[in-house]
PDB file of C-alpha atoms in Angstrom:
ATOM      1  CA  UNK A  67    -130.215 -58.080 -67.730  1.00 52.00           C
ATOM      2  CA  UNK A  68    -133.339 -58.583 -65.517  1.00 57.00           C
ATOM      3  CA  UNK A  69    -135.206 -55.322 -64.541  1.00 81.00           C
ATOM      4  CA  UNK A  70    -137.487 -54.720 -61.583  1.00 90.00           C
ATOM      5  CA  UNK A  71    -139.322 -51.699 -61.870  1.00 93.00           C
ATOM      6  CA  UNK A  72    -140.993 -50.355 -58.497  1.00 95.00           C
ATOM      7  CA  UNK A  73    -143.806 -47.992 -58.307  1.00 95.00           C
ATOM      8  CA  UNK A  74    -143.783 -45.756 -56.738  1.00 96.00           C
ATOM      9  CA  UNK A  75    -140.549 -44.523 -56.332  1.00 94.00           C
ATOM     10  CA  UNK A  76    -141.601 -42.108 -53.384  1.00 96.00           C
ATOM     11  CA  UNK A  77    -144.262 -41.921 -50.969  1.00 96.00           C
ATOM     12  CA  UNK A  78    -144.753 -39.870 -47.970  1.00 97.00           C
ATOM     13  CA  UNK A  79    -148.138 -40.129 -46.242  1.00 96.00           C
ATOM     14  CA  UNK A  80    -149.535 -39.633 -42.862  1.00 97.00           C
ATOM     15  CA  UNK A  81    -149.976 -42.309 -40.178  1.00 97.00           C
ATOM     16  CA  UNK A  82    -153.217 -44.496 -40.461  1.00 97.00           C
ATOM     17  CA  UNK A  83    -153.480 -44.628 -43.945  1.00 97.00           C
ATOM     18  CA  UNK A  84    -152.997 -47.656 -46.486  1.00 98.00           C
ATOM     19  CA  UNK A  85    -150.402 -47.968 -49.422  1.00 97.00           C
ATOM     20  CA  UNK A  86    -149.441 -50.239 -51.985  1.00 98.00           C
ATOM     21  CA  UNK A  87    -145.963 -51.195 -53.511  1.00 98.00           C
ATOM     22  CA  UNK A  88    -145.666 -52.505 -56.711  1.00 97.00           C
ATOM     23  CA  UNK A  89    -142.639 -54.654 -58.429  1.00 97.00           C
ATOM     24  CA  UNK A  90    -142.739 -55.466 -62.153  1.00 96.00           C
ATOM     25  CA  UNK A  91    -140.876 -57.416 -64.190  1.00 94.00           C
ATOM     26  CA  UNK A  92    -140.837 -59.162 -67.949  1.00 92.00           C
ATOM     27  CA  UNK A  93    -139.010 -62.299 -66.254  1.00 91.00           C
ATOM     28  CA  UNK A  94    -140.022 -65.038 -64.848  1.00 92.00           C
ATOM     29  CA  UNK A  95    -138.170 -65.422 -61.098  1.00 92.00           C
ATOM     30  CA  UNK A  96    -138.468 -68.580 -59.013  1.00 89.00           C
ATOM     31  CA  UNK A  97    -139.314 -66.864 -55.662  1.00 91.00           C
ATOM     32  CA  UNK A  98    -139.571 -62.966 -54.659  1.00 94.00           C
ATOM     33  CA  UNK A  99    -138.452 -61.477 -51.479  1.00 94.00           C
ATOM     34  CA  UNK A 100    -139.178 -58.248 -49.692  1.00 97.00           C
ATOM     35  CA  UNK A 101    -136.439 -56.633 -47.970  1.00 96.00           C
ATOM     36  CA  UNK A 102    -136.805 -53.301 -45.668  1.00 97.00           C
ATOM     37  CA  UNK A 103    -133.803 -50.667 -45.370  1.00 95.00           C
ATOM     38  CA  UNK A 104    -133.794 -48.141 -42.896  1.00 93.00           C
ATOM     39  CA  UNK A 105    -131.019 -45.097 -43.135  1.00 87.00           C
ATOM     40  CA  UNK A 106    -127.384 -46.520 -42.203  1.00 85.00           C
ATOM     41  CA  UNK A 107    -128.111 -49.857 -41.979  1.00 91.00           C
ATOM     42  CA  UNK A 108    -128.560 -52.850 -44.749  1.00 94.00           C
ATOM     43  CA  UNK A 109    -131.481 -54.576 -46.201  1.00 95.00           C
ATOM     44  CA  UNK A 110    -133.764 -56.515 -43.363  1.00 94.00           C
ATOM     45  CA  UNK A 111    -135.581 -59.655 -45.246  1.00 93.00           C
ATOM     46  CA  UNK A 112    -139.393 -59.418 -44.444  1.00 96.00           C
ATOM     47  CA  UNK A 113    -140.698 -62.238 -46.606  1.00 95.00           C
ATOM     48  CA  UNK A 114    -139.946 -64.847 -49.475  1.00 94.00           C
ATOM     49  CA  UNK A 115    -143.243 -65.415 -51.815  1.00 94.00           C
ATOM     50  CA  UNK A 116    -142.498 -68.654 -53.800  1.00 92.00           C
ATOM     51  CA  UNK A 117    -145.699 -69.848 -55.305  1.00 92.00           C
ATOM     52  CA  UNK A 118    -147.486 -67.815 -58.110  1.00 94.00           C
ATOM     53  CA  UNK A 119    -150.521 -66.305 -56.749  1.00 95.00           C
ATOM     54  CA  UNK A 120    -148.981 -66.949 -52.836  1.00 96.00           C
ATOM     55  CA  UNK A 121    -149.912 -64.067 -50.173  1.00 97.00           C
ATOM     56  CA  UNK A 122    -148.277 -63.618 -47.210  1.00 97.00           C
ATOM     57  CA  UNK A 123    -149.590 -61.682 -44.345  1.00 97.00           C
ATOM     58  CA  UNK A 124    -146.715 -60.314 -41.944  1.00 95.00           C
ATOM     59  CA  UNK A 125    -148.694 -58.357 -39.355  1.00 95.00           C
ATOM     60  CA  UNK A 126    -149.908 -54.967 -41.594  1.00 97.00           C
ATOM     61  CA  UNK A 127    -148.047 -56.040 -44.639  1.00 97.00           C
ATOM     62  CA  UNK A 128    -149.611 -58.234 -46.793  1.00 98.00           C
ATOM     63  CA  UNK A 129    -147.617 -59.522 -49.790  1.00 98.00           C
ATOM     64  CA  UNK A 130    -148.763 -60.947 -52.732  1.00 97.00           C
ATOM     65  CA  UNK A 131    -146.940 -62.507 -55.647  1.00 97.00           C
ATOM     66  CA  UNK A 132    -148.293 -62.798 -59.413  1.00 96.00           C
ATOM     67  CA  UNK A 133    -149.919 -65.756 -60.984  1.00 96.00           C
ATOM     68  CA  UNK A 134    -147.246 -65.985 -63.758  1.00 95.00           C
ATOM     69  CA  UNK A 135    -144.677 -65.240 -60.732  1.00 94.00           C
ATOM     70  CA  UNK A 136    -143.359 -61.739 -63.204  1.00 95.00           C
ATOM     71  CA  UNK A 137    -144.551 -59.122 -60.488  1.00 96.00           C
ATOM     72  CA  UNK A 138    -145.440 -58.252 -56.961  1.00 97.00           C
ATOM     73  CA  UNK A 139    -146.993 -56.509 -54.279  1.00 98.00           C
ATOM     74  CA  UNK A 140    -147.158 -54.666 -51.123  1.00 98.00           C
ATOM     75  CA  UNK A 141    -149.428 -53.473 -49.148  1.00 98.00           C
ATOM     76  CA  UNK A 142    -149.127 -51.853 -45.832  1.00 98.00           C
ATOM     77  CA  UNK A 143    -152.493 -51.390 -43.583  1.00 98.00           C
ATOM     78  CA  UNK A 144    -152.990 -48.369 -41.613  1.00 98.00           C
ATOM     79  CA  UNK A 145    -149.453 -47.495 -41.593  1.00 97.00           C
ATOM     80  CA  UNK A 146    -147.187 -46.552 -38.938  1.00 97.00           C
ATOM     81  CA  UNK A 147    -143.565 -44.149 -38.888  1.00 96.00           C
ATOM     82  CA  UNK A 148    -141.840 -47.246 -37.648  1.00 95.00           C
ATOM     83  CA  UNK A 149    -142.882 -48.641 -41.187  1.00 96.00           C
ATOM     84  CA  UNK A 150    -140.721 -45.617 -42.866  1.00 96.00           C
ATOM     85  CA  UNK A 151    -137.845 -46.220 -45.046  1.00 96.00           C
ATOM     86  CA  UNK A 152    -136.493 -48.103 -48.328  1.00 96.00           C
ATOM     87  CA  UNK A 153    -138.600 -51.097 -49.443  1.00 97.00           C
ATOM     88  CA  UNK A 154    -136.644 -53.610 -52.081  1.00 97.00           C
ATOM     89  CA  UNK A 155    -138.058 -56.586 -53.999  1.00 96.00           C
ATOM     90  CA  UNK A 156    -135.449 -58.981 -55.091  1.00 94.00           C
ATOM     91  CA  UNK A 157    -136.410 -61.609 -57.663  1.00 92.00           C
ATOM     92  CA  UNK A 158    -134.379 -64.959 -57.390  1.00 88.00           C
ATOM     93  CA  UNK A 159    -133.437 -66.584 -60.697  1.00 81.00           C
ATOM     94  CA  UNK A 160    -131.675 -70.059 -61.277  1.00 74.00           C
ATOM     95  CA  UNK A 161    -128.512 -69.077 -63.742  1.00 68.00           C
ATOM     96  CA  UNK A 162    -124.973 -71.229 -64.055  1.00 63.00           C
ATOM     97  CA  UNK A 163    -123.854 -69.588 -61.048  1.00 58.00           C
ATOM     98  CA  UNK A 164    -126.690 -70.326 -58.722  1.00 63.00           C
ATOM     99  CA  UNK A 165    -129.511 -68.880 -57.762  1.00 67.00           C
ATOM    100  CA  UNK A 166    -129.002 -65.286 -58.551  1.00 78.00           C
ATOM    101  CA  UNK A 167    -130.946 -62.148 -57.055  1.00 85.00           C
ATOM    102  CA  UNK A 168    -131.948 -59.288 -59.099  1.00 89.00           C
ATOM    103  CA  UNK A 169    -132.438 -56.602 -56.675  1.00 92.00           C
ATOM    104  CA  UNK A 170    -135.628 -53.821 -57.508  1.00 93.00           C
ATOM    105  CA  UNK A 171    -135.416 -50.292 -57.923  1.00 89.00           C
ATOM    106  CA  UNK A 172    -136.672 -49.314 -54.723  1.00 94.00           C
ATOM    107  CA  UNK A 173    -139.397 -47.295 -52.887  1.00 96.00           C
ATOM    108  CA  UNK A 174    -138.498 -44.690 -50.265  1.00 96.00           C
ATOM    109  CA  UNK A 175    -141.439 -44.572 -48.060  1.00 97.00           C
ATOM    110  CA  UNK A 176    -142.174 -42.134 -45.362  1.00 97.00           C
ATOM    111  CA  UNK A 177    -145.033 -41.959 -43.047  1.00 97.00           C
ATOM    112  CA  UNK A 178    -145.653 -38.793 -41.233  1.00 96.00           C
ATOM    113  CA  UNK A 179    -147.488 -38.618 -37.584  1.00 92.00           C
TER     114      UNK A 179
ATOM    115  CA  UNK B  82    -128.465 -57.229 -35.763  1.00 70.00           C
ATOM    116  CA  UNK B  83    -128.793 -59.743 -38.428  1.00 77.00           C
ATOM    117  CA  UNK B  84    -125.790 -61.819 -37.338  1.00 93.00           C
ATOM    118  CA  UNK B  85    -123.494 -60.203 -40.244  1.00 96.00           C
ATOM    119  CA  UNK B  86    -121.275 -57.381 -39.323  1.00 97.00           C
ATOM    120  CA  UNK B  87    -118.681 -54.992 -41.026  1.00 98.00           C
ATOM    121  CA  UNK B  88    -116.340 -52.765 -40.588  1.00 97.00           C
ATOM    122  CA  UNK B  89    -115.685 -49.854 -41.034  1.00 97.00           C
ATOM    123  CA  UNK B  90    -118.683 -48.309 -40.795  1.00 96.00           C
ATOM    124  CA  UNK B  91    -117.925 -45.416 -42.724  1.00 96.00           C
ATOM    125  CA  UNK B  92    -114.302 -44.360 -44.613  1.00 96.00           C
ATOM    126  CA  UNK B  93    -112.836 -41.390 -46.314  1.00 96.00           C
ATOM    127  CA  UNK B  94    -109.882 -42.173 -48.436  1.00 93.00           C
ATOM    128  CA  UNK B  95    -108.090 -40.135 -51.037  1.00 91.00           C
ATOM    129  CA  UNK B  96    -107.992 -41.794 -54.816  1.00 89.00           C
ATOM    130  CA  UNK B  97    -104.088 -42.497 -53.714  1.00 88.00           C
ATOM    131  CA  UNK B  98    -104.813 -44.282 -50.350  1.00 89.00           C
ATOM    132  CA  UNK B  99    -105.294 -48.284 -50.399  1.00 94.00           C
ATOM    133  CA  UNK B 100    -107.931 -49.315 -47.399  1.00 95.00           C
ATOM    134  CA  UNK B 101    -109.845 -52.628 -47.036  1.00 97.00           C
ATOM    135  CA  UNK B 102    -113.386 -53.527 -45.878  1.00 98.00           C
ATOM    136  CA  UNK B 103    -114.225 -56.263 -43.699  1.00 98.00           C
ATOM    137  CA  UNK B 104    -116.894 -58.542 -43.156  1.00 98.00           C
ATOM    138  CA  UNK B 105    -117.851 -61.464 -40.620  1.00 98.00           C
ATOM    139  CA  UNK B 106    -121.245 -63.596 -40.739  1.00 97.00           C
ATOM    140  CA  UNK B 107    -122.012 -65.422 -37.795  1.00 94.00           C
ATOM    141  CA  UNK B 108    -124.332 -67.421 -39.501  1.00 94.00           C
ATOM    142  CA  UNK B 109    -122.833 -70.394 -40.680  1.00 92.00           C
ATOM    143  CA  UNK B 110    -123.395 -69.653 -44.653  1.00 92.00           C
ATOM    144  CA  UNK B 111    -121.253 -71.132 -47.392  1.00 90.00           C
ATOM    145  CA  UNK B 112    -122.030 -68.009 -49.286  1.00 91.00           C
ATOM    146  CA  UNK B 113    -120.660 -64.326 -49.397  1.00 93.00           C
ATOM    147  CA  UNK B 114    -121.311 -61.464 -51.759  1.00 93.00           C
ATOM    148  CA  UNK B 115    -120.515 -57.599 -52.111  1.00 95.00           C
ATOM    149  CA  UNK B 116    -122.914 -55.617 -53.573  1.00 95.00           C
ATOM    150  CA  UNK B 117    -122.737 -51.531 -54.175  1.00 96.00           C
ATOM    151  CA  UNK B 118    -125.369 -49.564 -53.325  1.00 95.00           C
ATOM    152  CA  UNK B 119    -125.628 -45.757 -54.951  1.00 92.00           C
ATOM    153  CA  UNK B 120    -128.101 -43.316 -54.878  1.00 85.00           C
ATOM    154  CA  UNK B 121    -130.603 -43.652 -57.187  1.00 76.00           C
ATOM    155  CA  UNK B 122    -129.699 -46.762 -58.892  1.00 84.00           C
ATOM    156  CA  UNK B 123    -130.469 -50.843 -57.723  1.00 86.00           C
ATOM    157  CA  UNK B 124    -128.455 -52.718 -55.163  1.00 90.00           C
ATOM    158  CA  UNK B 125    -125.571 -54.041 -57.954  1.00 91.00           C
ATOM    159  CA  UNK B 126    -123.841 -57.011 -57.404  1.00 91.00           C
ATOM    160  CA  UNK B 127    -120.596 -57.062 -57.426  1.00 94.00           C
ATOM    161  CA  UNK B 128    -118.747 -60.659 -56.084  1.00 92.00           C
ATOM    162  CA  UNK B 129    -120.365 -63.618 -54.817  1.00 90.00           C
ATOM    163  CA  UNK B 130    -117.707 -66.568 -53.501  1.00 90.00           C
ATOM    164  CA  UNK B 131    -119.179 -69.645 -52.449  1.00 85.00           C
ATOM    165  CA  UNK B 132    -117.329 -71.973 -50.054  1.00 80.00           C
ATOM    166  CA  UNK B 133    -114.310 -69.599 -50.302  1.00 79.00           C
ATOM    167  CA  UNK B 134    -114.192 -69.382 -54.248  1.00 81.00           C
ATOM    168  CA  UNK B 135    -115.272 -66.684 -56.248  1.00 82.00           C
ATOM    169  CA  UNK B 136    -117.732 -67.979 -58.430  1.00 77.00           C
ATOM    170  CA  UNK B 137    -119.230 -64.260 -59.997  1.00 76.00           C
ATOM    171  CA  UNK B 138    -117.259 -61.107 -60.844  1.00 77.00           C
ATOM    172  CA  UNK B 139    -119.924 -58.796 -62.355  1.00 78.00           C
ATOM    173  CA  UNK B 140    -117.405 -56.725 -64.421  1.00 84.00           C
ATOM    174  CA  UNK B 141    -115.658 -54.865 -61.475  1.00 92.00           C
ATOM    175  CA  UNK B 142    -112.352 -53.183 -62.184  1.00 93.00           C
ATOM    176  CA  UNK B 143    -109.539 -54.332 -60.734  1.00 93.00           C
ATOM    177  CA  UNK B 144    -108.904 -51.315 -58.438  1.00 95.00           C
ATOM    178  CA  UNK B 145    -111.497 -53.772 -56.510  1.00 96.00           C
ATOM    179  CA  UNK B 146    -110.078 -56.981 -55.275  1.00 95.00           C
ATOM    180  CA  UNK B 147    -111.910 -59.542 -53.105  1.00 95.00           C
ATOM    181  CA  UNK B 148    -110.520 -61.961 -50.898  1.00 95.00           C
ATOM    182  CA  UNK B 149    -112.343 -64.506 -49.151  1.00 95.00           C
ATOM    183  CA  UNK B 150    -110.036 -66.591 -46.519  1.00 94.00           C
ATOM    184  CA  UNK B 151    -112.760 -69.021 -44.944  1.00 92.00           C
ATOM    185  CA  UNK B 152    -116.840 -69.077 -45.652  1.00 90.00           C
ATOM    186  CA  UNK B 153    -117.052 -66.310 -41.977  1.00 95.00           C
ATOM    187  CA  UNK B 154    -114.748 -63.721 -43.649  1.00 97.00           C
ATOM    188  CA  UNK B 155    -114.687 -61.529 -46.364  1.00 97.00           C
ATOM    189  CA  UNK B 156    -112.553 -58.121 -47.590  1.00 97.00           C
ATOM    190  CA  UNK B 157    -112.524 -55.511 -50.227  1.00 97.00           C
ATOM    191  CA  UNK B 158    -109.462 -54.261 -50.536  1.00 97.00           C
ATOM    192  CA  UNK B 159    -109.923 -50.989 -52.412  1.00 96.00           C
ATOM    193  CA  UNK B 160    -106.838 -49.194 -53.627  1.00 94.00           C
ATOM    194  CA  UNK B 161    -106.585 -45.643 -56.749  1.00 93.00           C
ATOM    195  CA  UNK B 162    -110.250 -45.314 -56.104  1.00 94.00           C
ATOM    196  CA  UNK B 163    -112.166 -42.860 -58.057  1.00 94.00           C
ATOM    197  CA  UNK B 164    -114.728 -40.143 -56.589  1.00 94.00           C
ATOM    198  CA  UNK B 165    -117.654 -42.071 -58.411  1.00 93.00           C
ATOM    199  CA  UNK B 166    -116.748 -45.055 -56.212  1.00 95.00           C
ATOM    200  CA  UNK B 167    -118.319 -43.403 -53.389  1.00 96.00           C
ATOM    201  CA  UNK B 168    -121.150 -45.282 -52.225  1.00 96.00           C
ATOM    202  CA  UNK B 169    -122.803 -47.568 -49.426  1.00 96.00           C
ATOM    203  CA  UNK B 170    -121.027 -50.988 -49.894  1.00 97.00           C
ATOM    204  CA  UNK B 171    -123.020 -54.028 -48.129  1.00 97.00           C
ATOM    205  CA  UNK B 172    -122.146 -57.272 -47.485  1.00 97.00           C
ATOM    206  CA  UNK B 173    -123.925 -60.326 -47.633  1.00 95.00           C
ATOM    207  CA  UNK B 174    -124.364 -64.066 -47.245  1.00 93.00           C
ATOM    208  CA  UNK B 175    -126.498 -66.936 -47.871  1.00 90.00           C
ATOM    209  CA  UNK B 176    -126.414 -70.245 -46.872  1.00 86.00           C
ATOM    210  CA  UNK B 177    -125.089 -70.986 -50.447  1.00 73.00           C
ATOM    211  CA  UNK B 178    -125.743 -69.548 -53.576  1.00 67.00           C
ATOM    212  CA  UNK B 179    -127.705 -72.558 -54.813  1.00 63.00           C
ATOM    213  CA  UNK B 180    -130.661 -72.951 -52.288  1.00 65.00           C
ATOM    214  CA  UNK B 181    -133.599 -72.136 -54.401  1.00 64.00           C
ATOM    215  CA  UNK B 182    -135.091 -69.119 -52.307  1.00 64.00           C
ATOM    216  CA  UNK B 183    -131.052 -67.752 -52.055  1.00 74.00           C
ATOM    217  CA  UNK B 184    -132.330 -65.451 -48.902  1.00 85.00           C
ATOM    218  CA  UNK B 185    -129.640 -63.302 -48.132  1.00 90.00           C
ATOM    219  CA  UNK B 186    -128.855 -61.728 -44.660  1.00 92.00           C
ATOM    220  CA  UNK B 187    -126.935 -58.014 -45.070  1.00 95.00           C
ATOM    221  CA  UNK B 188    -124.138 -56.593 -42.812  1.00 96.00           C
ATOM    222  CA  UNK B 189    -125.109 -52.587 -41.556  1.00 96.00           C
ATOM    223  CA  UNK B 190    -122.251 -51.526 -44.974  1.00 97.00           C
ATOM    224  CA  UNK B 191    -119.579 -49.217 -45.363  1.00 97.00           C
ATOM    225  CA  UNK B 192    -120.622 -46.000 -46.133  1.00 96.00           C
ATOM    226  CA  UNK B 193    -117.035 -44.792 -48.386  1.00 96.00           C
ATOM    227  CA  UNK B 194    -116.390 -41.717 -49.137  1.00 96.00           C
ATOM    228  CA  UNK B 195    -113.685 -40.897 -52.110  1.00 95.00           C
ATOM    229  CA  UNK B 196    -112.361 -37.421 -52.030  1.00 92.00           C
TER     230      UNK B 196
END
């Protein structure tokens, strides 16, 4: 079994300031994706990173996936409380079945005014 | 609204009762998958059926049972549930399993409580 380890698991800072999110892994994964969750609701995609090396910029967030395509990041500029709640990387794999996901461990961000 | 939606939203049952969950994607995906979601542990997958057949069970007992009657609809039907099976339960799709990025699109869940 595939493990995705994200750092931190919790954050809480205040309103302006930067952060980064980090998702490890020992395997290789054919694309990564970011997904947001807020309370009560499912996981909102925010970006697939393909390419080893690839960034992505999506307003504030700026994504970035590794050279050897085992690990991610990312990083939120001058961050809002809109931006608050569970961030997920999800690591897509080609197995017998298809092309699997391997979902991350999470990191619960809040951002305070 | 990400164009999949499920219902109930949220469901107390005793470990005697048997309920189902239901989900709808309006999305025109050949793929649908459960996954659980508990506190403090990863999103785990637990069915994926792809153009109406199940093609991954990831070990789930059989007090779970999918059923998937066309590629828009898919149920749970949960039935001598235990209290540990309490958890967020989110459905999913994809336009098919096999698409190299396999983005997925998530329904709001079913937040089940087991008493």
């Amino acid at each position: 079994t595939q493990l995705l380890e994200q750092s931190p698991q919790f954050l809480s800072i205040q309103e302006g300031e930067n952060l980064t999110v980090y998702c490890n892994s020992s395997s290789v994964f054919s694309s990564l994706q970011w997904y947001r969750q807020e309370p009560g609701e499912g996981p909102v995609l925010l970006v697939t990173v393909v390419t080893g090396g690839e960034v992505k910029k999506l307003k504030r967030l700026t994504f970035q996936f590794g050279d050897a395509r085992k690990d991610s990041s990312l990083h939120i500029t001058a961050a809002q409380p809109g931006d608050t709640g569970l961030y997920l990387c999800a690591g897509a794999r080609l197995t017998g079945g298809g092309n699997k996901l391997t979902f991350g461990t999470g990191t619960q961000l809040k951002v305070e005014l | 609204e990400t164009g999949v939606t499920q219902t109930p939203r949220h469901l107390v049952m005793g470990m005697t009762n048997k309920k189902s969950l239901k989900c709808e994607q309006h999305l025109g995906h050949n793929a649908m998958y459960w996954y659980k979601q508990s506190a403090k542990k990863p999103l785990e997958l637990m069915f994926v059926y792809s153009l109406e057949e199940r093609v991954e069970n990831n070990s789930v007992p059989s007090r779970f049972s999918p059923e998937c009657p066309n590629s828009s609809h898919l149920f749970l039907h949960l039935h001598t549930l235990q209290p540990e099976d309490s958890a967020l339960y989110l459905c999913a799709s994809s336009l098919q399993p096999g698409t190299r990025n396999n983005e997925q699109f998530f329904g709001p869940g079913t937040r089940l409580t087991v008493l």
